[in-house]
Amino acid sequence: MASILLIYGTTGGNTEIVAEAVSDGVEERGHEVKLMRIEKYLLDEVFAEIEKCDVMMIAAPTYGHGEMQMDLKPFLKELSGRDLKGKKCIVVGLGEAKYDDHYHIASVPILEELLTGVGAELVFRPLRISGNPATHLDRLIPLWIGQFCDFLEHSGT
Ligand SMILES: Cc1cc2nc3c(=O)[nH]c(=O)nc-3n(C[C@H](O)[C@H](O)[C@H](O)COP(=O)(O)O)c2cc1C
């Protein structure tokens, strides 16, 4: 059984829907998930959980031209100065196709660059959600969860 920490920020609630769906699905496969909506915790508490977990996920929507969601910014700033060498990480990104192609779900490359820059290891492909997450709850999200849990189990995480 792996312990997964899922840190997320949301403005309109979409990322929370995805975070909860991922959490429920991964728990159904027998793993432990701690969900942290970032603004509800002190940064010290968040980093204490990061130390303890086997895999850290960060879920974030994309806002104007590659801006990160407001509540995540202090956390990501602190993270960029930390050493996460060897920490297993996965990114979940949300966005909408109506925005400039270059910035469509730009939260994924932004987070991945930040994480690899502090030495973290990206262990599984990101989950990308474009548009209303409710339309992905039946297929795309469960498929990704299944493949992610297969990876966890085969890798012995
Ligand atoms: C002001 C604004 C700017 C946005 N900019 C982008 C963007 O640059 N790229 C993108 O893919 N989606 C963009 N989006 C779409 C959001 O990322 C998307 O609606 C997401 O699901 C919102 O997540 P949340 O409800 O968790 O805050 C933008 C939405 C708003 C309201």
Coordinates of C-alpha atoms and ligand atoms in Angstrom, one line a residue:
M1 CA 0.0 0.0 0.0
A2 CA 1.3 3.4 -1.0
S3 CA 0.7 6.7 0.8
I4 CA -0.2 9.4 -1.6
L5 CA -0.4 13.1 -0.8
L6 CA -2.6 15.1 -3.2
I7 CA -2.1 18.9 -2.8
Y8 CA -4.4 21.1 -4.8
G9 CA -5.5 24.6 -5.4
T10 CA -8.8 25.6 -6.9
T11 CA -10.7 28.8 -7.6
G12 CA -13.9 27.6 -9.3
G13 CA -14.1 24.0 -7.8
N14 CA -13.1 22.0 -10.9
T15 CA -9.8 20.9 -9.5
E16 CA -11.4 19.8 -6.3
I17 CA -13.8 17.6 -8.3
V18 CA -10.8 15.9 -10.0
A19 CA -8.8 15.7 -6.7
E20 CA -11.7 14.0 -4.9
A21 CA -12.3 11.6 -7.9
V22 CA -8.6 10.6 -8.0
S23 CA -8.5 10.2 -4.2
D24 CA -11.6 8.0 -4.1
G25 CA -10.4 5.9 -7.0
V26 CA -6.9 5.4 -5.6
E27 CA -8.3 4.6 -2.2
E28 CA -10.6 2.0 -3.7
R29 CA -7.4 0.2 -4.9
G30 CA -6.2 0.0 -1.3
H31 CA -3.8 2.9 -1.1
E32 CA -3.9 5.7 1.4
V33 CA -4.6 9.3 0.1
K34 CA -4.3 12.5 2.0
L35 CA -6.0 15.4 0.3
M36 CA -4.7 18.9 1.1
R37 CA -6.6 21.9 -0.3
I38 CA -3.6 24.2 0.0
E39 CA -5.0 27.3 1.6
K40 CA -6.4 25.3 4.5
Y41 CA -2.9 24.4 5.8
L42 CA 0.2 26.0 7.1
L43 CA 3.2 25.5 4.8
D44 CA 5.0 23.7 7.6
E45 CA 2.2 21.2 7.8
V46 CA 2.3 20.7 4.0
F47 CA 6.0 20.1 3.9
A48 CA 5.8 17.7 6.9
E49 CA 3.3 15.6 4.9
I50 CA 5.5 15.8 1.8
E51 CA 8.4 14.3 3.8
K52 CA 6.1 11.4 4.9
C53 CA 4.4 10.4 1.7
D54 CA 5.5 7.9 -0.9
V55 CA 4.2 9.9 -3.8
M56 CA 3.3 13.6 -4.0
M57 CA 0.7 14.7 -6.5
I58 CA 0.0 18.4 -7.2
A59 CA -3.2 19.3 -9.0
A60 CA -3.6 22.7 -10.4
P61 CA -5.8 24.6 -12.9
T62 CA -4.3 27.0 -15.4
Y63 CA -5.0 30.7 -15.2
G64 CA -4.2 33.6 -17.6
H65 CA -1.1 33.0 -19.7
G66 CA 0.6 30.5 -17.6
E67 CA -0.3 31.9 -14.2
M68 CA -0.7 29.4 -11.4
Q69 CA -3.8 29.3 -9.3
M70 CA -3.6 32.1 -6.6
D71 CA -3.7 29.9 -3.5
L72 CA -0.9 27.6 -4.8
K73 CA 1.5 30.5 -5.4
P74 CA 3.1 30.8 -1.8
F75 CA 3.4 27.0 -1.6
L76 CA 5.1 26.8 -5.1
K77 CA 7.4 29.6 -4.2
E78 CA 8.5 27.8 -1.1
L79 CA 8.8 24.5 -3.0
S80 CA 11.1 26.1 -5.5
G81 CA 13.7 26.8 -2.8
R82 CA 13.5 23.2 -1.3
D83 CA 15.5 20.1 -2.1
L84 CA 13.1 17.3 -3.2
K85 CA 15.8 15.0 -4.5
G86 CA 14.3 11.6 -5.3
K87 CA 10.7 12.5 -4.2
K88 CA 8.3 10.7 -6.4
C89 CA 5.8 13.2 -7.9
I90 CA 2.9 13.3 -10.4
V91 CA 1.1 16.3 -11.8
V92 CA -2.6 16.8 -12.5
G93 CA -3.5 19.8 -14.6
L94 CA -6.7 21.5 -15.7
G95 CA -7.5 24.0 -18.4
E96 CA -9.8 24.8 -21.3
A97 CA -9.1 24.5 -25.0
K98 CA -10.6 27.9 -25.8
Y99 CA -7.4 29.5 -24.4
D100 CA -4.3 30.1 -26.5
D101 CA -2.8 26.7 -27.5
H102 CA 0.5 27.6 -25.9
Y103 CA -1.2 28.0 -22.5
H104 CA -3.7 25.2 -22.8
I105 CA -3.2 23.2 -19.5
A106 CA 0.0 25.1 -19.0
S107 CA 0.0 24.2 -15.3
V108 CA 1.4 20.7 -16.3
P109 CA 4.6 21.9 -17.9
I110 CA 5.0 24.6 -15.3
L111 CA 4.7 22.2 -12.4
E112 CA 6.8 19.6 -14.0
E113 CA 9.6 22.0 -14.7
L114 CA 9.5 23.3 -11.1
L115 CA 9.5 19.8 -9.7
T116 CA 12.4 18.5 -11.8
G117 CA 14.3 21.7 -11.0
V118 CA 14.2 20.8 -7.2
G119 CA 15.3 17.2 -7.9
A120 CA 11.9 15.5 -7.8
E121 CA 11.3 12.4 -9.9
L122 CA 8.2 12.5 -12.2
V123 CA 7.2 8.9 -12.0
F124 CA 4.0 8.7 -14.0
R125 CA 2.4 10.6 -16.9
P126 CA 0.3 13.6 -15.9
L127 CA -3.4 13.6 -15.8
R128 CA -4.6 16.4 -18.1
I129 CA -8.3 17.6 -17.9
S130 CA -9.6 19.9 -20.5
G131 CA -13.0 21.5 -20.0
N132 CA -15.6 20.5 -17.5
P133 CA -14.2 17.6 -15.4
A134 CA -17.7 16.2 -14.9
T135 CA -17.5 14.9 -18.5
H136 CA -14.4 13.0 -17.7
L137 CA -15.5 11.2 -14.5
D138 CA -16.8 8.1 -16.3
R139 CA -13.9 7.3 -18.6
L140 CA -10.7 9.4 -18.7
I141 CA -10.2 9.8 -15.0
P142 CA -10.9 6.2 -14.0
L143 CA -8.7 5.0 -16.8
W144 CA -5.8 7.1 -15.6
I145 CA -6.4 6.0 -12.0
G146 CA -6.3 2.4 -13.1
Q147 CA -3.1 2.8 -15.0
F148 CA -1.5 4.8 -12.2
C149 CA -2.5 2.2 -9.6
D150 CA -1.1 -0.6 -11.9
F151 CA 2.2 1.4 -12.0
L152 CA 2.2 1.8 -8.2
E153 CA 1.7 -1.9 -7.7
H154 CA 4.2 -3.1 -10.3
S155 CA 6.8 -0.7 -9.1
G156 CA 6.4 -1.8 -5.5
T157 CA 5.7 1.7 -4.4
Ligands
LIG1 C1 -9.5 34.1 -16.1 C2 -9.3 32.7 -16.5 C3 -8.1 32.4 -17.2 C4 -7.8 31.1 -17.7 N1 -6.7 30.8 -18.4 C5 -6.5 29.6 -18.9 C6 -5.3 29.3 -19.6 O1 -4.5 30.2 -19.9 N2 -5.1 28.0 -20.1 C7 -6.1 27.0 -19.9 O2 -5.8 25.9 -20.4 N3 -7.2 27.3 -19.1 C8 -7.4 28.5 -18.6 N4 -8.5 28.7 -17.9 C9 -9.5 27.6 -17.6 C10 -9.3 27.0 -16.2 O3 -8.0 26.5 -16.0 C11 -10.3 25.9 -16.0 O4 -11.6 26.4 -16.1 C12 -10.2 25.1 -14.8 O5 -11.0 24.0 -14.8 C13 -10.5 25.9 -13.5 O6 -10.2 25.2 -12.4 P1 -10.8 25.5 -11.0 O7 -12.3 25.5 -11.1 O8 -10.3 24.4 -10.1 O9 -10.3 26.8 -10.5 C14 -8.8 30.0 -17.4 C15 -10.0 30.3 -16.7 C16 -10.2 31.6 -16.3 C17 -11.5 31.9 -15.5

